[in-house]
C-alpha cells in the first residue's frame, strides 16, 4: 500500500473477487478495507470513502468487532494522509465512542488515541492535546508498547514546539532507551523529532549540525515504501541545515557541498495522486533547496490546516523577502507568524520572528514583562555563574543595584531561583546558551 497504492488496489480487487467466490463476507470485508486504504492513499478520496463504508457494513454484519475497528482505523489513517485533519478528528471521536460502547476501546482503540493526538497537534489545539496526553498516559500499561511510544513522541514534539527544548531533549533520550524504538515506523519519527529539536536549540557546533543533517538525508534516501516518512525526515534535515548555516529561507543543498537545484521539481500541485500533507512536505523540500516558492509552502500548510508549520513557513518567507530587499513584505509575514505563535504559545516561532523584525528595522515598544537591556546584562552574568559582587564589579554598579535588578528579573520571568531564571531565559533566547 505504501510503496505502490495503485498496485495494492488492483491486488485487493482480486482478493475481493476471491472472497465473493468463496462466499466469505469476512474475507470480503477485509479485502474491501484494503482496497479502500490503497484507493485513499492513491488520492481518490470519494472512491475510498464509499469502499470504506461498504467494508464497515460487511464487518458489522459478520460481528467481528476487531476487524471493524481495524478497517475504521485504516479509514482514519487514509484521511490523515489525504490531509483531511478536520474530517479525521470527527471520525476518530465517532470510532472511539463506538469502541467504548462495544467494549473494544482498550483492545482496539490504541491507534485511534495516537490519531487523535496527531490531529490535535496538527490543528494547533495544543491545550486539548495536553489534556488528551495526560489522560491517555496516566495508565500506560493498557496502551501497548508501540502506542505508548508514539504518544510520548507527540508529547516530546509538543514540548519542543512550545519552547521547552530541554524537556523535549530529555524526553527523547528516555524514549530512545525503550524497546521497540527501532521499529521503522517509530525510528523515522524519532529522527525527524530529533532534527526538529536540534533546529530549535541550535546549541551544537555548525559542523556537528551539518553532520547530523547529512546523516539524516542519507537515511531519507534509503527509506523505501514510505514516501511520507522519507519526505518528513528530508525536510527536517534541510530545515536544520538552513537555520544552522544562517540561511533560514534556503537555498541549502540536499547533498553536502553540492549546489542547490535551480528550480523546484514538477508535479507538486495540490490534488492528483499526491496526498495533501506529502504535497506540503514536497513543496517545503523544494523551497529549502531553491530558496524560492515559500508562498506555495504557506498555502500548502494552510490548506491542511496545520497552523504551526504554516507559521514557520511564514518566518522563512519573511527571511527570503528581507534578503531580496522587501522589508514591508517581510514585516507583514512576521506579523502573521507572530499572531499564530501567540495563539499557539509557540515561543520558538515568536522569538525568531521578533528577531527578524528587529533586523529589518522595527523597534517595537517593550512590553511590561520584557527585560531591559541592563537586566539582560545582569542575567547574562548570572548565566556565567558569577556572584552578585562579581556582577557589580563587571558592570560597574553596586551590590544593591544588582539585587534590585535580580528581583525584577525573577518577577518578570516567573522564576524563584537564579538557576530557574537562567533556564527560562535560555529557552526565550534572552541570554547566550
Coordinates of C-alpha atoms in Angstrom, one line a residue:
X1 CA 0.0 0.0 0.0
X2 CA 2.7 2.5 1.0
X3 CA 5.0 1.7 -1.9
X4 CA 2.5 1.4 -4.8
X5 CA -1.1 2.2 -3.9
X6 CA -2.3 1.5 -7.4
X7 CA -0.8 -2.0 -7.5
X8 CA -2.2 -2.6 -3.9
X9 CA -5.7 -1.6 -5.0
X10 CA -5.5 -3.9 -8.0
X11 CA -4.4 -6.8 -5.8
X12 CA -7.1 -6.0 -3.3
X13 CA -9.7 -6.1 -6.1
X14 CA -8.6 -9.6 -6.9
X15 CA -8.9 -10.5 -3.2
X16 CA -12.5 -9.2 -3.2
X17 CA -13.3 -11.4 -6.2
X18 CA -11.8 -14.4 -4.5
X19 CA -13.8 -13.7 -1.3
X20 CA -17.1 -13.4 -3.3
X21 CA -16.3 -16.8 -5.0
X22 CA -15.6 -18.3 -1.6
X23 CA -18.8 -16.9 -0.2
X24 CA -16.9 -15.3 2.8
X25 CA -18.3 -11.9 4.0
X26 CA -15.5 -11.7 6.5
X27 CA -12.8 -12.0 3.8
X28 CA -14.7 -9.7 1.5
X29 CA -14.9 -7.0 4.2
X30 CA -11.1 -7.3 4.9
X31 CA -10.3 -7.1 1.2
X32 CA -12.6 -4.1 0.7
X33 CA -10.9 -2.4 3.6
X34 CA -7.5 -3.0 2.0
X35 CA -8.8 -1.7 -1.3
X36 CA -10.3 1.4 0.4
X37 CA -7.0 2.2 2.1
X38 CA -5.0 1.8 -1.1
X39 CA -7.5 3.9 -3.1
X40 CA -7.4 6.7 -0.4
X41 CA -3.6 6.8 -0.4
X42 CA -3.7 6.9 -4.1
X43 CA -5.7 10.2 -4.0
X44 CA -9.3 9.1 -4.7
X45 CA -11.0 10.3 -1.5
X46 CA -14.5 9.8 -2.8
X47 CA -13.9 6.3 -4.0
X48 CA -12.1 5.4 -0.8
X49 CA -14.9 6.7 1.3
X50 CA -17.5 4.6 -0.5
X51 CA -15.3 1.4 -0.2
X52 CA -14.7 2.0 3.5
X53 CA -18.5 2.3 4.1
X54 CA -19.1 -0.9 2.3
X55 CA -16.3 -2.7 4.2
X56 CA -17.5 -1.4 7.6
X57 CA -21.1 -2.5 6.8
X58 CA -19.9 -6.0 6.0
X59 CA -17.6 -6.2 9.0
X60 CA -20.6 -5.1 11.2
X61 CA -22.7 -7.9 9.7
X62 CA -20.0 -10.5 10.5
X63 CA -19.9 -9.4 14.2
X64 CA -16.1 -9.3 14.0
X65 CA -15.5 -6.1 16.1
X66 CA -11.8 -6.3 15.9
X67 CA -12.0 -6.4 12.0
X68 CA -14.4 -3.5 12.1
X69 CA -12.1 -1.5 14.3
X70 CA -9.1 -2.2 12.1
X71 CA -11.0 -1.0 9.0
X72 CA -12.1 2.1 10.8
X73 CA -8.5 2.8 11.9
X74 CA -7.3 2.5 8.3
X75 CA -10.1 4.9 7.2
X76 CA -8.7 7.5 9.7
X77 CA -5.2 6.8 8.5
X78 CA -6.2 7.5 4.9
X79 CA -7.9 10.7 6.0
X80 CA -4.7 11.8 7.7
X81 CA -2.5 11.1 4.7
X82 CA -5.0 12.9 2.4
X83 CA -4.8 16.0 4.6
X84 CA -8.4 15.9 5.9
X85 CA -7.5 16.7 9.5
X86 CA -10.9 18.1 10.4
X87 CA -12.7 15.1 9.0
X88 CA -10.2 12.8 10.7
X89 CA -11.0 14.3 14.1
X90 CA -14.7 13.7 13.7
X91 CA -14.0 10.1 12.5
X92 CA -11.7 9.4 15.5
X93 CA -14.2 10.7 18.0
X94 CA -17.0 8.7 16.5
X95 CA -15.0 5.5 16.3
X96 CA -13.7 5.8 19.8
X97 CA -17.2 6.3 21.1
X98 CA -18.3 3.1 19.1
X99 CA -15.4 1.1 20.5
X100 CA -16.3 2.2 24.1
X101 CA -19.9 1.1 23.5
X102 CA -18.8 -2.3 22.3
X103 CA -16.1 -2.8 25.0
X104 CA -13.2 -2.8 22.5
X105 CA -11.7 0.6 23.3
X106 CA -8.7 -0.7 25.2
X107 CA -8.2 -3.7 22.8
X108 CA -8.5 -1.9 19.5
X109 CA -8.5 1.8 20.2
X110 CA -4.8 2.5 20.8
X111 CA -4.0 3.6 17.3
X112 CA -7.1 5.9 17.4
X113 CA -5.7 7.6 20.5
X114 CA -2.5 8.2 18.6
X115 CA -4.5 9.5 15.7
X116 CA -6.4 11.9 17.9
X117 CA -3.0 13.2 19.3
X118 CA -1.7 13.7 15.8
X119 CA -4.7 15.6 14.6
X120 CA -4.9 17.9 17.7
X121 CA -1.2 18.6 17.3
X122 CA -1.5 19.3 13.6
X123 CA -4.6 21.6 14.0
X124 CA -2.8 23.6 16.7
X125 CA -5.3 22.7 19.5
X126 CA -2.4 22.2 21.9
X127 CA -4.4 22.7 25.2
X128 CA -6.7 19.9 24.2
X129 CA -3.7 17.8 23.2
X130 CA -2.0 18.3 26.6
X131 CA -5.2 17.1 28.3
X132 CA -5.5 14.2 25.9
X133 CA -1.9 13.1 26.5
X134 CA -2.2 13.4 30.3
X135 CA -5.4 11.3 30.4
X136 CA -4.1 8.6 28.0
X137 CA -0.6 8.3 29.5
X138 CA -1.7 8.1 33.1
X139 CA -2.2 4.3 32.7
X140 CA 0.5 3.5 30.1
X141 CA 0.3 -0.3 30.7
X142 CA -3.0 -0.6 29.0
X143 CA -1.9 1.1 25.7
X144 CA 0.6 -1.3 24.3
X145 CA 4.3 -0.5 23.8
X146 CA 4.1 1.0 20.3
X147 CA 1.1 3.1 21.1
X148 CA 2.7 4.5 24.2
X149 CA 5.9 5.2 22.3
X150 CA 4.0 7.2 19.6
X151 CA 2.0 9.2 22.2
X152 CA 5.1 10.1 24.2
X153 CA 6.8 11.1 20.9
X154 CA 3.9 13.5 20.3
X155 CA 4.4 14.8 23.8
X156 CA 8.2 15.4 23.1
X157 CA 7.4 17.2 19.9
X158 CA 4.9 19.4 21.6
X159 CA 7.4 20.3 24.3
X160 CA 9.8 21.4 21.6
X161 CA 7.2 23.4 19.8
X162 CA 6.3 25.5 22.8
X163 CA 9.9 26.1 23.6
X164 CA 10.7 23.6 26.4
X165 CA 13.6 22.3 24.4
X166 CA 15.4 20.8 27.4
X167 CA 12.4 18.8 28.4
X168 CA 12.0 17.7 24.8
X169 CA 15.6 16.5 24.6
X170 CA 15.3 14.7 27.9
X171 CA 12.1 13.0 26.8
X172 CA 13.6 11.9 23.5
X173 CA 16.6 10.4 25.2
X174 CA 14.3 8.5 27.5
X175 CA 12.3 7.2 24.5
X176 CA 15.4 6.1 22.7
X177 CA 16.3 3.8 25.6
X178 CA 12.9 2.0 25.3
X179 CA 12.4 -1.3 23.5
X180 CA 10.6 -1.1 20.1
X181 CA 12.0 2.3 19.2
X182 CA 14.0 0.7 16.3
X183 CA 10.7 -0.2 14.6
X184 CA 10.9 1.7 11.3
X185 CA 7.6 3.5 11.8
X186 CA 8.8 4.9 15.1
X187 CA 12.5 5.2 14.2
X188 CA 11.8 7.7 11.4
X189 CA 9.5 9.7 13.5
X190 CA 12.2 9.8 16.3
X191 CA 14.8 11.0 13.8
X192 CA 12.5 13.8 12.5
X193 CA 11.8 15.0 16.0
X194 CA 15.5 14.8 16.9
X195 CA 16.3 17.1 13.9
X196 CA 13.5 19.4 14.9
X197 CA 14.9 19.8 18.5
X198 CA 18.4 20.5 17.1
X199 CA 16.9 23.2 14.9
X200 CA 15.2 24.9 17.7
X201 CA 18.1 24.6 20.1
X202 CA 20.9 25.5 17.7
X203 CA 23.3 24.7 20.6
X204 CA 25.6 22.4 18.7
X205 CA 28.6 23.5 16.6
X206 CA 27.7 24.1 12.9
X207 CA 29.9 21.2 11.8
X208 CA 28.0 18.8 14.2
X209 CA 24.7 20.1 12.9
X210 CA 25.8 19.7 9.3
X211 CA 26.9 16.1 10.0
X212 CA 23.5 15.3 11.7
X213 CA 21.7 16.8 8.7
X214 CA 23.8 14.9 6.2
X215 CA 23.3 11.6 8.1
X216 CA 19.6 12.2 8.1
X217 CA 19.4 13.0 4.4
X218 CA 21.3 9.8 3.7
X219 CA 18.8 7.9 5.8
X220 CA 15.9 9.5 4.0
X221 CA 17.4 8.3 0.7
X222 CA 17.3 4.8 1.9
X223 CA 13.7 4.8 3.0
X224 CA 11.6 2.7 0.6
X225 CA 7.9 2.1 0.7
X226 CA 7.0 5.2 2.8
X227 CA 7.3 8.4 0.8
X228 CA 5.8 10.4 3.7
X229 CA 8.4 9.3 6.2
X230 CA 11.2 10.0 3.7
X231 CA 9.9 13.5 3.0
X232 CA 9.4 14.3 6.7
X233 CA 13.0 13.3 7.5
X234 CA 14.4 15.1 4.5
X235 CA 12.6 18.3 5.2
X236 CA 13.6 18.2 8.9
X237 CA 17.2 17.8 7.8
X238 CA 17.1 20.7 5.4
X239 CA 15.5 22.9 8.0
X240 CA 18.4 22.1 10.4
X241 CA 20.9 22.8 7.7
X242 CA 19.3 26.0 6.7
X243 CA 19.0 27.5 10.2
X244 CA 22.4 26.2 11.3
X245 CA 24.1 27.8 8.3
X246 CA 22.3 31.1 8.6
X247 CA 20.0 30.5 5.6
X248 CA 16.6 30.3 7.1
X249 CA 15.0 30.5 3.7
X250 CA 17.5 28.5 1.8
X251 CA 18.9 27.6 -0.6
X252 CA 20.6 24.6 1.0
X253 CA 21.8 21.6 -0.9
X254 CA 20.5 18.1 -0.3
X255 CA 24.0 16.7 -0.7
X256 CA 26.9 18.2 1.3
X257 CA 28.9 20.5 -0.9
X258 CA 26.5 20.1 -3.9
X259 CA 24.8 23.1 -5.5
X260 CA 21.1 23.6 -4.8
X261 CA 18.8 22.8 -7.7
X262 CA 17.9 25.8 -9.9
X263 CA 14.2 25.1 -9.9
X264 CA 11.5 23.2 -7.9
X265 CA 10.6 19.8 -9.2
X266 CA 7.5 19.4 -11.2
X267 CA 4.3 17.7 -10.0
X268 CA 3.9 19.4 -6.6
X269 CA 0.5 21.0 -7.2
X270 CA -2.4 20.1 -4.9
X271 CA -4.8 17.3 -5.8
X272 CA -4.0 14.4 -8.1
X273 CA -2.3 11.4 -6.6
X274 CA -0.2 13.3 -4.0
X275 CA -1.8 13.3 -0.5
X276 CA -2.1 16.8 0.9
X277 CA 0.5 16.5 3.7
X278 CA 3.0 14.9 1.5
X279 CA 2.4 17.6 -1.1
X280 CA 3.1 20.3 1.6
X281 CA 6.3 18.5 2.6
X282 CA 7.5 18.3 -1.1
X283 CA 6.7 22.0 -1.5
X284 CA 8.8 22.8 1.5
X285 CA 11.6 20.5 0.4
X286 CA 11.7 22.4 -2.9
X287 CA 11.7 25.8 -1.2
X288 CA 14.6 24.8 1.1
X289 CA 16.7 23.5 -1.9
X290 CA 16.0 26.5 -4.2
X291 CA 15.4 29.4 -1.7
X292 CA 12.1 30.3 -3.5
X293 CA 8.5 29.2 -3.6
X294 CA 7.7 29.9 0.1
X295 CA 4.3 31.3 -0.7
X296 CA 3.4 27.9 -2.1
X297 CA 4.6 26.3 1.1
X298 CA 2.5 28.6 3.2
X299 CA -0.6 27.9 1.1
X300 CA 0.0 24.1 1.3
X301 CA 0.2 24.0 5.1
X302 CA -2.8 26.4 5.4
X303 CA -4.9 24.0 3.3
X304 CA -4.5 21.1 5.7
X305 CA -4.7 23.2 8.0
X306 CA -1.5 23.0 10.1
X307 CA -1.0 26.5 11.5
X308 CA 2.3 25.8 13.3
X309 CA 4.0 24.6 10.1
X310 CA 2.4 27.5 8.3
X311 CA 3.9 30.0 10.8
X312 CA 7.4 28.5 10.3
X313 CA 7.0 28.8 6.6
X314 CA 5.9 32.5 7.0
X315 CA 9.1 33.1 9.0
X316 CA 11.2 31.6 6.2
X317 CA 9.3 33.5 3.6
X318 CA 9.9 36.7 5.6
X319 CA 13.7 36.0 5.6
X320 CA 13.5 35.5 1.8
X321 CA 11.7 38.8 1.4
X322 CA 14.2 40.6 3.6
X323 CA 17.1 39.1 1.6
X324 CA 15.7 40.5 -1.6
X325 CA 15.2 43.9 -0.1
X326 CA 11.5 43.9 0.6
X327 CA 11.1 44.8 4.3
X328 CA 7.4 45.6 4.1
X329 CA 6.6 42.1 2.9
X330 CA 8.9 40.7 5.5
X331 CA 7.2 42.5 8.3
X332 CA 3.8 41.5 7.1
X333 CA 4.8 37.9 7.1
X334 CA 6.4 38.3 10.5
X335 CA 3.2 39.7 11.9
X336 CA 1.2 36.8 10.6
X337 CA 3.6 34.3 12.1
X338 CA 3.5 36.2 15.4
X339 CA -0.3 36.1 15.5
X340 CA -0.1 32.3 15.1
X341 CA 2.7 31.9 17.6
X342 CA 0.8 33.9 20.2
X343 CA -2.4 31.8 19.7
X344 CA -0.5 28.6 19.9
X345 CA 2.0 29.5 22.6
X346 CA 5.0 28.7 20.3
X347 CA 7.9 30.5 21.9
X348 CA 10.4 29.5 19.2
X349 CA 8.3 30.9 16.4
X350 CA 7.8 34.1 18.4
X351 CA 11.5 34.6 19.2
X352 CA 12.7 34.1 15.7
X353 CA 10.0 36.2 14.1
X354 CA 10.7 39.1 16.5
X355 CA 14.4 38.8 15.9
X356 CA 13.9 39.2 12.2
X357 CA 11.6 42.1 12.7
X358 CA 14.4 43.9 14.6
X359 CA 16.8 43.1 11.9
X360 CA 14.7 44.8 9.2
X361 CA 14.3 47.9 11.3
X362 CA 11.2 47.5 13.6
X363 CA 11.6 48.8 17.1
X364 CA 8.6 47.6 19.0
X365 CA 7.9 49.0 22.4
X366 CA 9.0 46.8 25.2
X367 CA 6.1 45.0 27.0
X368 CA 5.7 45.1 30.7
X369 CA 7.1 41.6 31.1
X370 CA 10.2 42.1 28.9
X371 CA 13.6 42.6 30.3
X372 CA 15.5 45.9 29.9
X373 CA 19.0 45.8 28.3
X374 CA 20.6 46.2 31.7
X375 CA 18.5 43.4 33.2
X376 CA 19.7 41.2 30.3
X377 CA 23.3 42.1 31.1
X378 CA 22.8 41.1 34.7
X379 CA 21.1 37.9 33.7
X380 CA 23.9 37.0 31.3
X381 CA 26.4 37.4 34.1
X382 CA 24.3 35.1 36.3
X383 CA 24.3 32.6 33.5
X384 CA 28.1 32.7 33.7
X385 CA 27.9 31.7 37.3
X386 CA 29.0 35.0 38.8
X387 CA 28.0 36.2 42.3
X388 CA 26.2 39.5 42.9
X389 CA 29.5 41.1 43.9
X390 CA 31.3 39.8 40.8
X391 CA 28.4 41.1 38.7
X392 CA 28.6 44.5 40.3
X393 CA 32.3 44.8 39.6
X394 CA 31.9 43.6 36.0
X395 CA 29.0 46.0 35.2
X396 CA 30.1 49.0 37.3
X397 CA 27.2 49.1 39.7
X398 CA 26.6 48.5 43.4
X399 CA 25.7 45.1 45.0
X400 CA 22.3 46.6 46.0
X401 CA 21.6 47.6 42.4
X402 CA 22.4 44.1 41.2
X403 CA 20.0 42.7 43.8
X404 CA 17.2 45.1 42.7
X405 CA 17.7 44.0 39.1
X406 CA 17.5 40.3 40.0
X407 CA 14.3 40.9 41.9
X408 CA 12.7 42.5 38.9
X409 CA 14.1 39.7 36.6
X410 CA 12.7 37.0 38.8
X411 CA 9.3 38.7 38.8
X412 CA 9.2 39.2 35.0
X413 CA 10.3 35.6 34.3
X414 CA 8.2 34.0 37.0
X415 CA 11.4 32.4 38.4
X416 CA 12.1 31.5 42.1
X417 CA 15.9 30.9 41.8
X418 CA 18.9 32.1 39.9
X419 CA 19.1 28.7 38.1
X420 CA 15.4 28.7 37.1
X421 CA 15.8 32.3 35.8
X422 CA 18.7 31.3 33.6
X423 CA 16.8 28.2 32.4
X424 CA 13.8 30.2 31.4
X425 CA 15.9 32.9 29.8
X426 CA 17.8 30.4 27.7
X427 CA 14.5 29.0 26.4
X428 CA 13.4 32.5 25.5
X429 CA 16.8 33.3 23.9
X430 CA 17.3 36.2 26.4
X431 CA 20.9 35.0 27.2
X432 CA 23.6 33.1 25.3
X433 CA 23.4 29.3 25.6

